[in-house]
XYZ file of C-alpha atoms in Angstrom:
445
model
C -20.824 11.025 -6.795
C -22.340 11.992 -3.322
C -20.420 15.058 -2.153
C -17.733 15.386 -4.788
C -20.121 16.148 -8.360
C -24.405 16.918 -8.068
C -26.053 17.851 -11.122
C -28.117 20.753 -11.201
C -29.426 22.775 -14.025
C -27.953 25.991 -14.806
C -29.806 29.911 -15.871
C -30.493 30.096 -19.401
C -27.619 26.850 -19.987
C -29.495 23.644 -19.533
C -27.529 21.404 -17.268
C -24.655 21.056 -15.419
C -22.083 19.123 -13.105
C -20.947 21.333 -9.805
C -17.645 19.635 -9.058
C -16.310 19.661 -5.614
C -12.787 21.297 -5.348
C -10.058 20.288 -3.497
C -6.799 22.106 -2.598
C -3.186 20.364 -2.011
C -1.459 22.656 -0.173
C 3.153 21.968 0.673
C 2.997 21.470 3.837
C 6.709 20.805 4.812
C 9.678 21.371 1.877
C 11.448 22.870 -0.194
C 7.748 24.871 -1.609
C 6.653 25.743 1.810
C 2.628 27.120 1.563
C 2.648 26.590 -1.918
C -0.491 25.661 -3.035
C -3.666 24.218 -5.851
C -7.218 24.032 -5.420
C -8.900 22.551 -9.032
C -12.145 21.191 -9.524
C -10.534 18.857 -12.225
C -10.836 14.971 -12.687
C -7.070 14.185 -12.346
C -4.566 16.313 -10.046
C -1.077 15.497 -11.603
C 2.459 16.388 -9.283
C 5.891 16.258 -9.842
C 9.322 18.295 -10.644
C 8.303 18.722 -14.602
C 6.657 21.801 -15.122
C 3.001 20.532 -16.966
C 1.790 19.351 -13.561
C -0.664 20.300 -11.521
C 1.158 20.876 -8.238
C 5.177 21.574 -9.520
C 7.533 20.499 -6.789
C 10.932 21.932 -6.137
C 12.385 19.103 -4.416
C 15.282 17.077 -6.071
C 13.576 13.609 -4.223
C 10.351 14.460 -6.936
C 10.063 12.375 -10.002
C 8.955 14.493 -12.658
C 5.859 12.990 -12.473
C 5.840 11.899 -9.023
C 1.648 11.180 -8.603
C -1.956 11.664 -9.620
C -5.060 12.341 -7.562
C -7.980 10.793 -9.368
C -11.575 11.775 -8.716
C -13.697 8.552 -8.045
C -16.951 7.961 -7.689
C -15.659 5.959 -4.292
C -13.568 9.279 -3.912
C -10.360 10.479 -4.344
C -8.002 8.595 -5.132
C -3.846 8.662 -5.290
C -1.938 6.555 -7.336
C 2.167 6.610 -7.296
C 3.846 7.265 -11.026
C 6.833 5.279 -10.678
C 8.511 7.664 -8.383
C 12.354 7.301 -8.186
C 11.252 7.905 -3.972
C 7.294 6.699 -3.152
C 4.787 8.304 -1.847
C 2.738 8.284 1.379
C -0.720 8.511 2.622
C -0.472 9.333 6.607
C 3.212 8.240 6.398
C 2.364 4.900 4.665
C 3.671 4.287 1.390
C 1.541 3.313 -1.147
C 1.114 2.855 -4.924
C -2.482 3.683 -5.357
C -5.050 4.642 -2.294
C -7.900 6.059 -1.383
C -7.351 9.716 0.220
C -9.470 11.781 2.852
C -10.374 15.051 3.850
C -7.301 16.135 5.919
C -4.096 13.317 4.459
C -1.177 14.525 4.646
C 0.747 13.177 1.235
C 4.055 13.094 1.020
C 6.202 12.751 -2.416
C 9.591 12.417 -1.869
C 10.673 14.095 1.523
C 7.925 17.525 0.901
C 4.605 16.898 2.491
C 1.063 17.975 1.167
C -2.381 18.314 2.641
C -5.279 17.398 0.982
C -8.617 18.886 1.706
C -11.728 18.978 -0.059
C -13.332 22.672 0.041
C -16.734 23.892 0.236
C -15.987 25.812 -3.349
C -17.595 24.212 -6.576
C -17.137 24.401 -9.780
C -20.193 24.067 -12.999
C -18.660 21.651 -15.789
C -21.651 21.954 -18.713
C -23.198 18.899 -19.640
C -23.878 18.066 -23.977
C -27.466 18.478 -24.614
C -27.489 15.368 -25.779
C -27.001 11.411 -25.007
C -24.547 10.579 -27.889
C -21.590 12.098 -29.078
C -21.097 10.356 -33.050
C -21.528 7.021 -32.335
C -20.302 7.621 -28.738
C -23.521 6.997 -26.043
C -24.362 7.487 -22.852
C -27.337 9.762 -21.247
C -24.231 9.788 -17.133
C -23.398 12.719 -16.031
C -20.005 11.368 -16.729
C -20.760 10.971 -20.286
C -21.901 13.561 -21.294
C -19.267 16.258 -19.668
C -17.133 14.295 -21.942
C -18.723 14.643 -24.478
C -18.724 18.719 -24.119
C -15.362 18.209 -23.564
C -14.882 16.391 -27.451
C -17.516 19.200 -28.440
C -15.344 21.769 -26.884
C -11.538 20.319 -28.661
C -13.504 19.439 -31.975
C -14.186 22.785 -33.188
C -10.693 23.328 -32.761
C -7.566 21.939 -34.564
C -5.602 20.971 -30.919
C -4.031 18.040 -31.227
C -5.464 16.149 -28.292
C -4.245 12.802 -25.870
C -7.364 10.559 -25.047
C -6.791 7.936 -22.459
C -8.444 4.999 -21.233
C -8.246 1.105 -20.251
C -8.442 -1.448 -23.263
C -12.556 -1.412 -25.060
C -13.522 1.475 -23.164
C -14.213 3.136 -26.933
C -10.382 5.336 -27.882
C -10.950 4.908 -31.226
C -14.265 6.423 -31.736
C -13.634 9.504 -29.889
C -10.885 10.019 -32.701
C -13.808 9.786 -34.869
C -16.303 11.563 -33.251
C -14.009 14.496 -32.482
C -12.630 13.946 -36.615
C -16.080 14.651 -37.297
C -17.479 17.365 -35.845
C -14.086 19.074 -36.660
C -13.763 21.528 -39.728
C -11.905 18.601 -41.023
C -15.019 16.444 -41.257
C -14.203 15.998 -44.972
C -11.318 14.807 -45.074
C -9.249 11.822 -44.425
C -9.678 10.187 -41.155
C -6.814 8.100 -40.959
C -5.854 5.450 -37.874
C -2.107 3.853 -37.005
C -2.090 1.160 -35.028
C 1.291 2.130 -33.249
C 1.686 -1.180 -31.204
C 1.060 -3.696 -34.361
C 3.321 -2.213 -37.190
C 7.202 -4.067 -36.714
C 9.828 -1.632 -35.457
C 12.026 -1.940 -38.736
C 8.529 -0.365 -40.568
C 7.589 1.891 -38.340
C 8.980 5.330 -40.505
C 7.969 3.710 -43.118
C 4.680 3.632 -41.895
C 4.269 7.453 -40.994
C 6.655 9.565 -42.962
C 6.366 7.486 -46.524
C 9.233 5.428 -48.191
C 10.798 6.526 -51.805
C 11.970 3.157 -54.457
C 14.936 1.362 -53.439
C 14.978 3.516 -49.970
C 15.786 -0.746 -48.916
C 15.290 -4.516 -49.607
C 11.157 -4.527 -51.311
C 11.228 -0.965 -51.197
C 9.835 -1.752 -55.375
C 7.994 1.178 -55.422
C 7.551 4.777 -53.484
C 5.425 4.959 -51.093
C 2.965 7.701 -48.875
C 3.212 7.550 -45.331
C 0.149 8.098 -43.006
C 0.386 11.526 -42.485
C 0.992 12.853 -46.569
C -2.767 10.391 -46.287
C -4.745 12.032 -43.879
C -3.260 15.560 -45.427
C -6.662 18.024 -45.024
C -8.165 16.001 -42.410
C -6.922 13.776 -39.288
C -4.187 11.514 -38.303
C -5.024 8.839 -35.701
C -2.223 7.964 -33.660
C -3.597 4.603 -31.701
C -1.846 2.522 -29.065
C 1.315 6.280 -29.268
C 2.848 4.073 -25.729
C 4.129 0.898 -28.349
C 6.297 3.699 -30.346
C 9.979 2.572 -30.685
C 11.536 5.420 -28.710
C 14.353 5.259 -31.684
C 11.469 6.634 -33.435
C 10.084 9.080 -31.266
C 12.903 12.298 -32.512
C 11.086 11.797 -35.600
C 7.200 12.349 -34.886
C 8.308 15.527 -32.511
C 10.071 17.175 -35.623
C 7.263 15.909 -37.746
C 4.636 17.269 -35.020
C 5.758 20.747 -34.326
C 6.650 21.501 -37.757
C 4.099 19.950 -39.806
C 6.616 18.302 -41.937
C 7.902 15.265 -43.308
C 10.774 13.981 -44.675
C 10.036 10.361 -46.782
C 12.670 7.031 -46.021
C 15.781 7.826 -48.789
C 13.884 11.068 -49.722
C 15.956 14.004 -49.570
C 13.708 16.683 -48.953
C 11.033 17.127 -46.447
C 6.904 17.249 -47.482
C 4.540 19.351 -45.650
C 1.507 18.236 -44.548
C -1.975 19.881 -43.220
C -3.181 17.588 -39.904
C -4.647 17.386 -36.919
C -3.294 14.530 -34.576
C -5.167 12.757 -32.082
C -3.346 9.774 -30.372
C -4.676 7.764 -28.086
C -2.991 4.904 -25.122
C -3.902 2.880 -22.544
C -0.585 2.755 -20.506
C 0.203 6.043 -18.704
C 3.384 7.418 -20.314
C 3.976 9.651 -17.473
C 4.869 6.274 -16.526
C 6.801 5.935 -19.887
C 8.835 9.267 -19.274
C 9.955 8.178 -15.804
C 11.035 4.669 -16.327
C 12.994 6.409 -19.850
C 10.736 4.810 -23.001
C 8.996 7.832 -23.770
C 10.285 11.661 -24.511
C 9.003 13.894 -22.282
C 8.886 16.408 -25.043
C 6.874 13.872 -27.186
C 4.145 13.693 -24.018
C 3.757 17.884 -24.136
C 3.499 18.099 -27.493
C 1.094 15.152 -27.199
C -0.812 16.053 -24.704
C -2.171 19.266 -25.415
C -5.937 18.474 -24.761
C -6.125 15.611 -22.597
C -9.514 13.798 -22.293
C -10.177 10.763 -20.459
C -12.565 7.995 -21.085
C -14.182 6.241 -18.496
C -14.143 2.747 -18.057
C -17.568 0.927 -17.740
C -17.984 0.426 -14.240
C -18.196 4.487 -13.943
C -21.028 5.045 -16.326
C -23.100 1.682 -15.062
C -26.837 3.753 -15.653
C -25.590 4.079 -18.834
C -26.069 -0.394 -19.699
C -29.936 0.168 -20.774
C -28.765 2.545 -23.775
C -25.788 0.466 -24.410
C -27.805 -2.208 -25.163
C -30.089 -1.088 -26.789
C -27.935 0.858 -29.281
C -25.313 -2.161 -29.510
C -28.653 -4.455 -30.263
C -29.154 -2.610 -33.220
C -25.664 -1.571 -34.517
C -24.815 -5.295 -34.557
C -28.111 -6.749 -36.477
C -26.259 -3.587 -38.405
C -22.880 -5.058 -38.667
C -23.878 -9.240 -38.702
C -26.334 -7.609 -42.298
C -28.993 -9.076 -40.445
C -32.912 -8.203 -40.565
C -33.756 -5.583 -38.612
C -35.643 -7.446 -34.910
C -37.029 -5.823 -32.554
C -35.651 -4.965 -29.424
C -36.672 -6.351 -26.034
C -35.465 -5.055 -23.033
C -34.287 -6.722 -20.412
C -36.353 -6.657 -16.703
C -34.800 -4.964 -13.529
C -33.283 -8.245 -12.454
C -31.496 -8.745 -15.804
C -30.233 -5.379 -15.386
C -29.171 -5.730 -12.244
C -27.953 -8.776 -12.185
C -25.537 -6.958 -15.331
C -24.416 -4.199 -13.539
C -23.194 -6.163 -10.636
C -20.666 -7.710 -13.146
C -17.107 -6.547 -14.060
C -17.224 -5.845 -17.354
C -13.321 -5.791 -17.154
C -13.086 -5.492 -21.564
C -15.398 -2.363 -21.263
C -17.814 -1.487 -23.726
C -15.802 -3.371 -26.349
C -16.881 -6.809 -23.783
C -20.245 -5.480 -23.351
C -20.485 -5.582 -27.518
C -19.158 -9.207 -27.192
C -21.882 -10.478 -25.343
C -24.757 -8.500 -27.064
C -23.059 -10.517 -29.945
C -22.686 -13.652 -29.067
C -26.559 -13.192 -27.967
C -27.847 -12.045 -31.312
C -25.876 -15.542 -32.170
C -26.768 -17.742 -30.200
C -30.187 -17.001 -28.884
C -31.934 -13.922 -30.434
C -32.320 -12.142 -27.524
C -29.825 -10.544 -25.040
C -29.148 -13.639 -22.423
C -27.332 -13.319 -19.241
C -26.013 -16.535 -19.431
C -23.682 -15.515 -21.864
C -22.139 -12.456 -19.898
C -19.702 -14.257 -18.480
C -18.377 -15.706 -21.809
C -17.641 -12.527 -22.702
C -15.934 -12.290 -20.910
C -13.582 -14.355 -18.255
C -15.593 -17.579 -16.997
C -17.292 -19.590 -19.449
C -21.390 -19.545 -20.484
C -23.195 -22.759 -18.644
C -22.822 -25.939 -21.691
C -20.133 -24.325 -23.734
C -16.179 -25.999 -23.693
C -14.194 -25.075 -21.197
C -10.676 -24.030 -22.314
C -8.936 -27.044 -23.346
C -5.414 -25.917 -22.460
C -3.854 -29.199 -23.243
C -4.673 -28.858 -27.003
C -2.640 -26.678 -28.866
C -3.571 -23.327 -29.755
C -4.981 -23.504 -33.504
C -6.579 -26.891 -31.682
C -8.352 -25.316 -28.629
C -9.451 -22.431 -30.939
C -10.971 -25.105 -33.376
C -13.374 -26.420 -30.789
C -14.219 -23.155 -29.519
C -15.260 -22.292 -33.449
C -17.422 -25.432 -33.550
C -19.094 -25.189 -30.265
C -20.031 -21.949 -31.543
C -21.031 -23.066 -35.211
C -23.125 -26.063 -33.687
C -24.894 -23.593 -31.345
C -25.632 -20.876 -33.904
C -26.557 -23.412 -36.267
C -29.694 -24.574 -34.442
C -30.870 -21.270 -32.673
C -31.008 -20.295 -36.578
C -32.749 -22.812 -38.082
C -35.814 -23.423 -35.191
C -35.892 -19.507 -35.878
C -36.332 -20.000 -38.667
C -39.209 -22.743 -38.323
C -37.027 -25.092 -40.113
C -36.746 -23.537 -43.131
C -33.670 -23.446 -44.449
C -33.576 -21.112 -46.832
C -35.340 -18.494 -44.676
C -32.300 -19.981 -42.645
C -29.734 -19.057 -44.650
C -31.162 -15.636 -46.063
C -31.410 -13.892 -41.724
C -28.104 -14.907 -41.378
C -26.630 -13.574 -44.887
C -24.615 -17.089 -45.915
C -25.439 -18.599 -48.830
C -27.677 -21.789 -48.965
C -25.936 -24.453 -50.280
C -22.576 -23.580 -47.361
C -25.376 -23.550 -44.788
C -26.682 -27.209 -46.272
C -22.712 -28.285 -45.786
C -22.334 -27.080 -42.226
C -26.059 -27.921 -41.190
C -24.128 -31.616 -41.989
C -21.152 -30.781 -40.840
C -23.018 -30.676 -37.702
C -25.416 -33.153 -37.481
C -27.703 -29.955 -37.203
C -31.976 -31.699 -38.675
């Protein structure tokens, strides 16, 4: 980030990221003259004790607003506060701020300024950490943070947009921790019916409820000696949150229908694409549970914040796709400068997940990276693809898309195999008889 961050070489410690500090100084209000100075990527303001700038003003919400360092500059975002946030007297929900701006939270005015002092953050020496890859300074700073956290047993909260790779972050923390030999258990809190969440997390005894024909250990017990990853923790029902808090604090669980508690030895990692502080302000998430989870906070950057990693990511995803599909490896041909420039201009709203989808489509439909398929991986259909039929029921519209994919895939595969059906079946990892059936179905010759 020009002007705010700079990669430098440190004596005996390798590369580091020099980050310019910012100062928040209360200019009027109950806490006048209070100030904080920090180089953190994110600064929070509110009345709750865990904020970077804690204000006693009763018109300030528990988690009022945050300041985030981005490539374009510093950005203030209101966290659903009761009395709003203003930048130079204009009420905003999300806006960039300039050096010298006056930020108003409730009835408290705070001056935002850039200072000359810089802090140097370490960069990981390798362009990968676990299954995560990236050569950019922002990713190597993330890897260095993960390496430090992995060596501890601290609970970690992973924040980031959908598709940024939060589960891979949790898995990397586990793999590089002293618990690597133990289990890594994943619970998707957003996909469990509300009435089964307690049983999924804590287990149940036989006869505890209708349908409980056998005793069952929950995720906490299954993760004993290892790591429990609670994905989309923000979707956890409010009624279950007190039990989770007690389990986190005491490292003990009580199965549904049981009389006693069981001790568990578990490291906790949670993830969310939602802002839990906003949920706290709305009364949808417990504040004490948030602080228990946010001992170590990791923010996974969106792809647009490290677009310079596209060449490395494309190669990595290309090789990963062939391995995942069980296909014979094919040499990677790096795209030209013009193609990379085009890919870098795309919004990639689905982040690395969308990029992976683009690579998989390219492998399946053309056998090479095809920029015409990049749009199809996102919101806009690729040329020649059928439009989404909104006049059809979901099942029929889905079948139409699948039919298009099958036909295109078969034609490309058969052409690549020189018309040899047996070779095509082997390379596609599909039984020859089934391939012949599909070829007839789509009249591919």
